[in-house]
Coordinates of C-alpha atoms and ligand atoms in Angstrom, one line a residue:
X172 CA -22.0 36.0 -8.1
X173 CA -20.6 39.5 -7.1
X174 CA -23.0 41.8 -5.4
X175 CA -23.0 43.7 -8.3
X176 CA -23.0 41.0 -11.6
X177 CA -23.1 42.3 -15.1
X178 CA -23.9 46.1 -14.5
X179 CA -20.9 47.4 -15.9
X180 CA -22.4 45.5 -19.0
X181 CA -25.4 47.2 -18.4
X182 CA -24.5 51.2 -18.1
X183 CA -26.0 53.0 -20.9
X184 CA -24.6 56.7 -20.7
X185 CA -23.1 58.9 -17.8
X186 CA -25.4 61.8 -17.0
X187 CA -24.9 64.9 -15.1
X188 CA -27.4 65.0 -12.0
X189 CA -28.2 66.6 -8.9
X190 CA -26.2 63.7 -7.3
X191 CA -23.3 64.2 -10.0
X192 CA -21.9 62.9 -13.0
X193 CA -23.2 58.9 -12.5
X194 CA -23.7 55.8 -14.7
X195 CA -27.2 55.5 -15.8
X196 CA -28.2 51.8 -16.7
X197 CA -31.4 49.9 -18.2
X198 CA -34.0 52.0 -17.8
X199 CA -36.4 49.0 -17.4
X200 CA -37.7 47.6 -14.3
X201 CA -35.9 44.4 -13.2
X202 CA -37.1 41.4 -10.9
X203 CA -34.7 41.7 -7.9
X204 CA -32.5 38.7 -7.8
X205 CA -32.7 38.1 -4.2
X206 CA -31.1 34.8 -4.6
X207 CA -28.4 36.0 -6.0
X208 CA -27.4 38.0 -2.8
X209 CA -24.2 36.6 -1.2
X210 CA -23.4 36.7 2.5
X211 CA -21.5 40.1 2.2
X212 CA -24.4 41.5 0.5
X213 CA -26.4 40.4 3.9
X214 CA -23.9 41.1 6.2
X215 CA -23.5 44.5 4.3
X216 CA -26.9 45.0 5.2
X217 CA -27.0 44.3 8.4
X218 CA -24.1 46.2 9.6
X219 CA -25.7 49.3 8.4
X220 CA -29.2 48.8 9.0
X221 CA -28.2 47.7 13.0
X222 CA -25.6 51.1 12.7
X223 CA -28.5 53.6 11.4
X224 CA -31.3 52.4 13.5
X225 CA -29.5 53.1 16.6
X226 CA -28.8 56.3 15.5
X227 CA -31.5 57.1 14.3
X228 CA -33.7 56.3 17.5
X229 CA -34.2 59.9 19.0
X230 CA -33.1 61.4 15.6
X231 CA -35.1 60.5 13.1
X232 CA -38.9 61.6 12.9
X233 CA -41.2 59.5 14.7
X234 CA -43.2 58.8 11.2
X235 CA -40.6 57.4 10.1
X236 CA -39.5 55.1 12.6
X237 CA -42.8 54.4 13.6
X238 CA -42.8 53.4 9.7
X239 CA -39.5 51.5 9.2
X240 CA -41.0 49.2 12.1
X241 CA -44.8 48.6 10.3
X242 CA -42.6 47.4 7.1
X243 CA -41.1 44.6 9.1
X244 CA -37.5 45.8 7.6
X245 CA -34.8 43.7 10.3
X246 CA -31.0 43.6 9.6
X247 CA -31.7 39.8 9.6
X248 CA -31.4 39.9 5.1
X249 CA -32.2 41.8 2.7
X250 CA -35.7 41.9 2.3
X251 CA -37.8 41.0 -0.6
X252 CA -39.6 43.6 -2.4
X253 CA -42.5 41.0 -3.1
X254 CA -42.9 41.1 0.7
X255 CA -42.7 44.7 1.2
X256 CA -45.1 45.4 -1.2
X257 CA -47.6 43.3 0.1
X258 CA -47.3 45.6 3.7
X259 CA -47.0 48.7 1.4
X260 CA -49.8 48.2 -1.0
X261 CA -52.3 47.8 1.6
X262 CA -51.4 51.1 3.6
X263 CA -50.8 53.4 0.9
X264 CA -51.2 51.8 -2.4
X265 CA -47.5 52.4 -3.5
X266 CA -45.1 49.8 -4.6
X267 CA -41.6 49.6 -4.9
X268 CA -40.1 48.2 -8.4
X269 CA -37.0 46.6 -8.9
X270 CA -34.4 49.1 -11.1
X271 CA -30.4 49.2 -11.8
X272 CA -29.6 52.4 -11.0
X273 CA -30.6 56.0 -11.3
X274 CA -33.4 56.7 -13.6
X275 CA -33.4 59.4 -16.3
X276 CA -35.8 62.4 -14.9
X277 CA -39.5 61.6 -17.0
X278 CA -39.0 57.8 -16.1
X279 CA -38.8 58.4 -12.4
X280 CA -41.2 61.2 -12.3
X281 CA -43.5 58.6 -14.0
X282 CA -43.2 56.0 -11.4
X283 CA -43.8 58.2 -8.8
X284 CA -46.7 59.7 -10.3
X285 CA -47.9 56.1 -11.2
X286 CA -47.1 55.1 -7.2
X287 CA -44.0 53.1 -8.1
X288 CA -40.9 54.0 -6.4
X289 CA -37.5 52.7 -7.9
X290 CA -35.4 50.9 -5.6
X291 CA -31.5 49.6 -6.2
X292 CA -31.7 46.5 -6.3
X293 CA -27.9 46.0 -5.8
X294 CA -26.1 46.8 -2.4
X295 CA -22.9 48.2 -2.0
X296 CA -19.4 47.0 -1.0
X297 CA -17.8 46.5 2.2
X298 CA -15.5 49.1 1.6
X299 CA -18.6 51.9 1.1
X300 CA -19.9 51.4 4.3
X301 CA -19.8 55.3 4.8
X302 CA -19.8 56.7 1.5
X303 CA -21.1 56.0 -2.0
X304 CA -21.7 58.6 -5.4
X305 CA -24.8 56.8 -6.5
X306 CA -27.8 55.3 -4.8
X307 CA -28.0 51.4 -4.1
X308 CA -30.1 49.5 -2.3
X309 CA -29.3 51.0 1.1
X310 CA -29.7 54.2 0.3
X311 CA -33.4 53.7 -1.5
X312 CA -35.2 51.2 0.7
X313 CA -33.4 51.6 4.1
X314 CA -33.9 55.6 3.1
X315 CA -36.8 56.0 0.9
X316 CA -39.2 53.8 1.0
X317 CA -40.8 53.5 4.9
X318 CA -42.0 56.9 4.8
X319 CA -44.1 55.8 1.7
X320 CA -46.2 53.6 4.7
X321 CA -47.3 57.2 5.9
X322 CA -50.5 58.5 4.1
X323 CA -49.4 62.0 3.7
X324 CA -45.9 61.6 2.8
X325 CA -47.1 59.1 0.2
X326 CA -49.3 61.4 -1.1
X327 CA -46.8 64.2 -1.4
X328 CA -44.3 61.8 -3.0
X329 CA -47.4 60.9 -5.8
X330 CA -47.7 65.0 -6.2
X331 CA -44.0 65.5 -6.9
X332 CA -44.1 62.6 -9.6
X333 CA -47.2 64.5 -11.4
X334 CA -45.4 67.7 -11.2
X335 CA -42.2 66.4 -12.1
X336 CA -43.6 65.7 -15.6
X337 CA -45.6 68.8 -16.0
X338 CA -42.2 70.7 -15.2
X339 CA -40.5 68.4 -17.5
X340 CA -42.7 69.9 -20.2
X341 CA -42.5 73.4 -19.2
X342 CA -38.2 73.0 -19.7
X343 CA -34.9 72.7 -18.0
X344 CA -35.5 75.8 -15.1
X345 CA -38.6 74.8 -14.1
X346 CA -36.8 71.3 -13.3
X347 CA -34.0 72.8 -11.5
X348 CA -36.6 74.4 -9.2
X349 CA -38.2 71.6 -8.7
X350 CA -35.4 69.5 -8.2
X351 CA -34.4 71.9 -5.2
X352 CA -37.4 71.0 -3.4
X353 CA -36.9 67.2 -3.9
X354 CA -33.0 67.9 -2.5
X355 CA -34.0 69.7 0.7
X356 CA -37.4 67.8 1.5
X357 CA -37.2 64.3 0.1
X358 CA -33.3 63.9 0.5
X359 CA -32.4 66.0 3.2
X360 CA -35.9 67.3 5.0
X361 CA -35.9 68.1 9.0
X362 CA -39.1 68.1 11.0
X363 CA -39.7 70.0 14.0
X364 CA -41.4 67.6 16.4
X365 CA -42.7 68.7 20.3
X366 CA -39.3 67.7 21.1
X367 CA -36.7 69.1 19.0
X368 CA -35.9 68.8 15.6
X369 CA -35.7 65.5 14.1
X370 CA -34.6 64.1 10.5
X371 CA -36.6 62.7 7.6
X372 CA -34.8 63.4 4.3
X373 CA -33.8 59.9 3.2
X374 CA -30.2 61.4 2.2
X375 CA -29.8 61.8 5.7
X376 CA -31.2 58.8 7.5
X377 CA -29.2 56.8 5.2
X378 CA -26.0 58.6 6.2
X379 CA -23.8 58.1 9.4
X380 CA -22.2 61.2 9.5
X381 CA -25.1 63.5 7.8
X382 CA -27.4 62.1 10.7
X383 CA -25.1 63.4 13.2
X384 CA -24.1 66.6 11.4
X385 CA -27.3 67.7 10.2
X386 CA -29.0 68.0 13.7
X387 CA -26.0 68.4 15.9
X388 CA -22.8 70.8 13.9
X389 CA -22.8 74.0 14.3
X390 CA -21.6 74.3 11.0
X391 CA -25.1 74.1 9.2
X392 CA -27.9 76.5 8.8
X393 CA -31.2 75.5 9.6
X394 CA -34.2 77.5 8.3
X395 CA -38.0 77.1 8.4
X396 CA -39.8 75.6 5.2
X397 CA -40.5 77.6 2.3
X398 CA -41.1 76.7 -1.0
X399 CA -40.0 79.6 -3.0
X400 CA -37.2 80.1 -1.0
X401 CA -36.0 76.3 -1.6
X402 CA -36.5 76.6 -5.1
X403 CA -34.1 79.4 -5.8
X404 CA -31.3 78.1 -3.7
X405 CA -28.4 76.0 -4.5
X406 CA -26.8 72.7 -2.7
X407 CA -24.3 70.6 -2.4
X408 CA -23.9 67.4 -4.0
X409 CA -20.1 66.6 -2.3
X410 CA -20.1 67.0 1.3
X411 CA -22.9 68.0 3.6
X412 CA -25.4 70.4 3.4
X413 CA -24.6 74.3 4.1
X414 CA -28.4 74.7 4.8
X415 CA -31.3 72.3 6.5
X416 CA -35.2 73.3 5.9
X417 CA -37.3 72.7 8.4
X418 CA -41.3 71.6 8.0
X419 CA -43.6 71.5 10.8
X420 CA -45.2 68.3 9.5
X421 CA -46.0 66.5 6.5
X422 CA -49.4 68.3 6.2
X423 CA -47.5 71.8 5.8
X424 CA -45.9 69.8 3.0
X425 CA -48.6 68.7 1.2
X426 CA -50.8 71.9 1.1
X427 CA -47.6 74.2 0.5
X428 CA -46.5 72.3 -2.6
X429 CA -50.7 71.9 -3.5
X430 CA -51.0 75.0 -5.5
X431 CA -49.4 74.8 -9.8
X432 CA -46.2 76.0 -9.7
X433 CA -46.0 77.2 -13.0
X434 CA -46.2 80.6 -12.0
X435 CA -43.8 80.1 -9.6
X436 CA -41.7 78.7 -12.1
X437 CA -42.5 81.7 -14.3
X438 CA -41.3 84.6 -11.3
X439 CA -38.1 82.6 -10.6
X440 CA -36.9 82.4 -13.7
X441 CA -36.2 86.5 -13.7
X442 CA -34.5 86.0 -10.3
X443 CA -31.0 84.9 -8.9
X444 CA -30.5 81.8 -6.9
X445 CA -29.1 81.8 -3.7
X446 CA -25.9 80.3 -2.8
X447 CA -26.2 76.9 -0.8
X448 CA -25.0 79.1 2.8
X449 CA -27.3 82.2 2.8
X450 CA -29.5 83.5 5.3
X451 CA -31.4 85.9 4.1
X452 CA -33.5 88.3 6.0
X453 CA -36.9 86.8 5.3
X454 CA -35.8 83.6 6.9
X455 CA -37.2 82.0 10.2
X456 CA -33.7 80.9 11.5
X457 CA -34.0 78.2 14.0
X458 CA -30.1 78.0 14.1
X459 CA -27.5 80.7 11.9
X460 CA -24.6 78.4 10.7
X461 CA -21.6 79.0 11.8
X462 CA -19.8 77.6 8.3
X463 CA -16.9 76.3 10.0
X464 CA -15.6 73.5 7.3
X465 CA -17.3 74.9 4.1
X466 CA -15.8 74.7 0.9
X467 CA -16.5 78.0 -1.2
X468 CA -17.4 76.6 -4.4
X469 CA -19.1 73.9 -5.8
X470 CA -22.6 74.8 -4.6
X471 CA -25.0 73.1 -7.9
Ligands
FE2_634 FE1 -32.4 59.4 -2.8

């Protein structure tokens, strides 16, 4: 068996997202097929889990290190979401389920409301060791899932499920705002820690290059958390992000994103976004980029 049987059989539809035009498969939860992993799925694995934690050591946020270790994750084989979940479960009450690809926007909003984070099950190809459109396996459980171990974090990710559907209901602008603030916290969040700043946004951790880039080019902007702010500007969905957010800690998080946003939703809707690169006055600049390598379009 390939490492990925049968899903060209199962893509549904193509759908534009904030990770680009991508296949979208059965929508339904599937039972991992661990046993169907072959060696290069393992070995796959294992190059980039051994690759990402030594990075990340010293880079990524002590939560989620400190995380990523109370899972038990080793580059030894993939591991088994049955066994995951029992660890998981018991220290915040989420699971992870078992899906083919990228969800349409009220199904994963759902699960994550419901606790249930959808997880690749398949892992990609030797040849996308550095780069891959969609999420797989990597991506979600190497890059999502520890920081579900940590009590706030989980609780945030719960939040952005519930208000995921309520903005589904209120219609499309509400969910590009909202989508924002997934993009820069969830996928591509910095912390500030005593001693410097430090990643958490699974986009990044699960990224050789973004982990180096994000925290160390000068190329980037990187501006304090704030929610408004986030919600009006653009990103980047093909090459590294113009701008990093920084939070303080999970707890800013959480009470910033505690209040309903529908009157948020309601004043942005009269007002411009900004481009993916701005600064803007208002800002708490922790470092002005210096956009060396930007492209000049193609900010979503
Ligand atoms: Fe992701």
């Amino acid at each position: 068996m390939s490492s990925q049987p049968a899903i060209p059989d199962k893509q549904v539809e193509h759908q534009h997202t904030d990770k680009g035009y991508v296949p979208v498969y059965t929508t339904a939860v599937v039972e991992q097929p661990w046993a169907a992993y072959t060696a290069v799925d393992h070995n796959v694995w294992a190059q980039l889990f051994e690759r990402q934690r030594a990075l990340l050591v010293g880079r990524a946020s002590d939560e989620f290190l400190v995380a990523q270790d109370a899972m038990g994750m080793t580059p030894d084989t993939i591991p088994k979401f049955d066994e995951l979940n029992d660890i998981l479960a018991k220290a915040t009450g989420w699971t992870i389920v078992g899906v083919e690809g990228l969800l349409p926007e009220l199904t994963f909003f759902d699960h994550l409301a419901n606790r249930r984070f959808p997880v690749t099950w398949w892992i990609r190809k030797p040849e996308q060791l550095d780069y891959l459109a969609e999420p797989d396996l990597f991506h979600d459980l190497f890059g999502h899932v520890p920081l579900l171990m940590n009590p706030v974090f989980a609780d945030y990710m719960a939040a952005y499920g519930r208000g995921g559907v309520k903005a589904h209901g209120i219609g499309p602008e509400a969910l590009v705002n909202l989508t924002r603030l997934y993009w820069y916290t969830v996928e591509f969040g910095l912390i500030r820690q005593a001693d410097g700043l430090r990643i958490y946004g699974s986009g990044i951790v699960s990224s050789k290059g973004e982990s180096i880039y994000s925290l160390e080019s000068d190329a980037p902007n990187r501006i304090g958390f704030d929610l408004e702010r986030i919600m009006r500007t653009r990103y980047r969905i093909d090459t590294y992000q113009k701008t990093y957010f920084v939070i303080d800690s999970f707890e800013q998080l959480m009470q910033a994103t505690a209040p309903d946003f529908a009157p948020l939703y309601a004043r942005l809707a009269t007002q411009a976004s900004h481009p993916a690169g701005a600064v803007l006055a208002s800002d708490a600049v922790f470092h002005r980029g210096s956009g060396e390598g930007w492209s000049q379009d193609g900010d979503v």
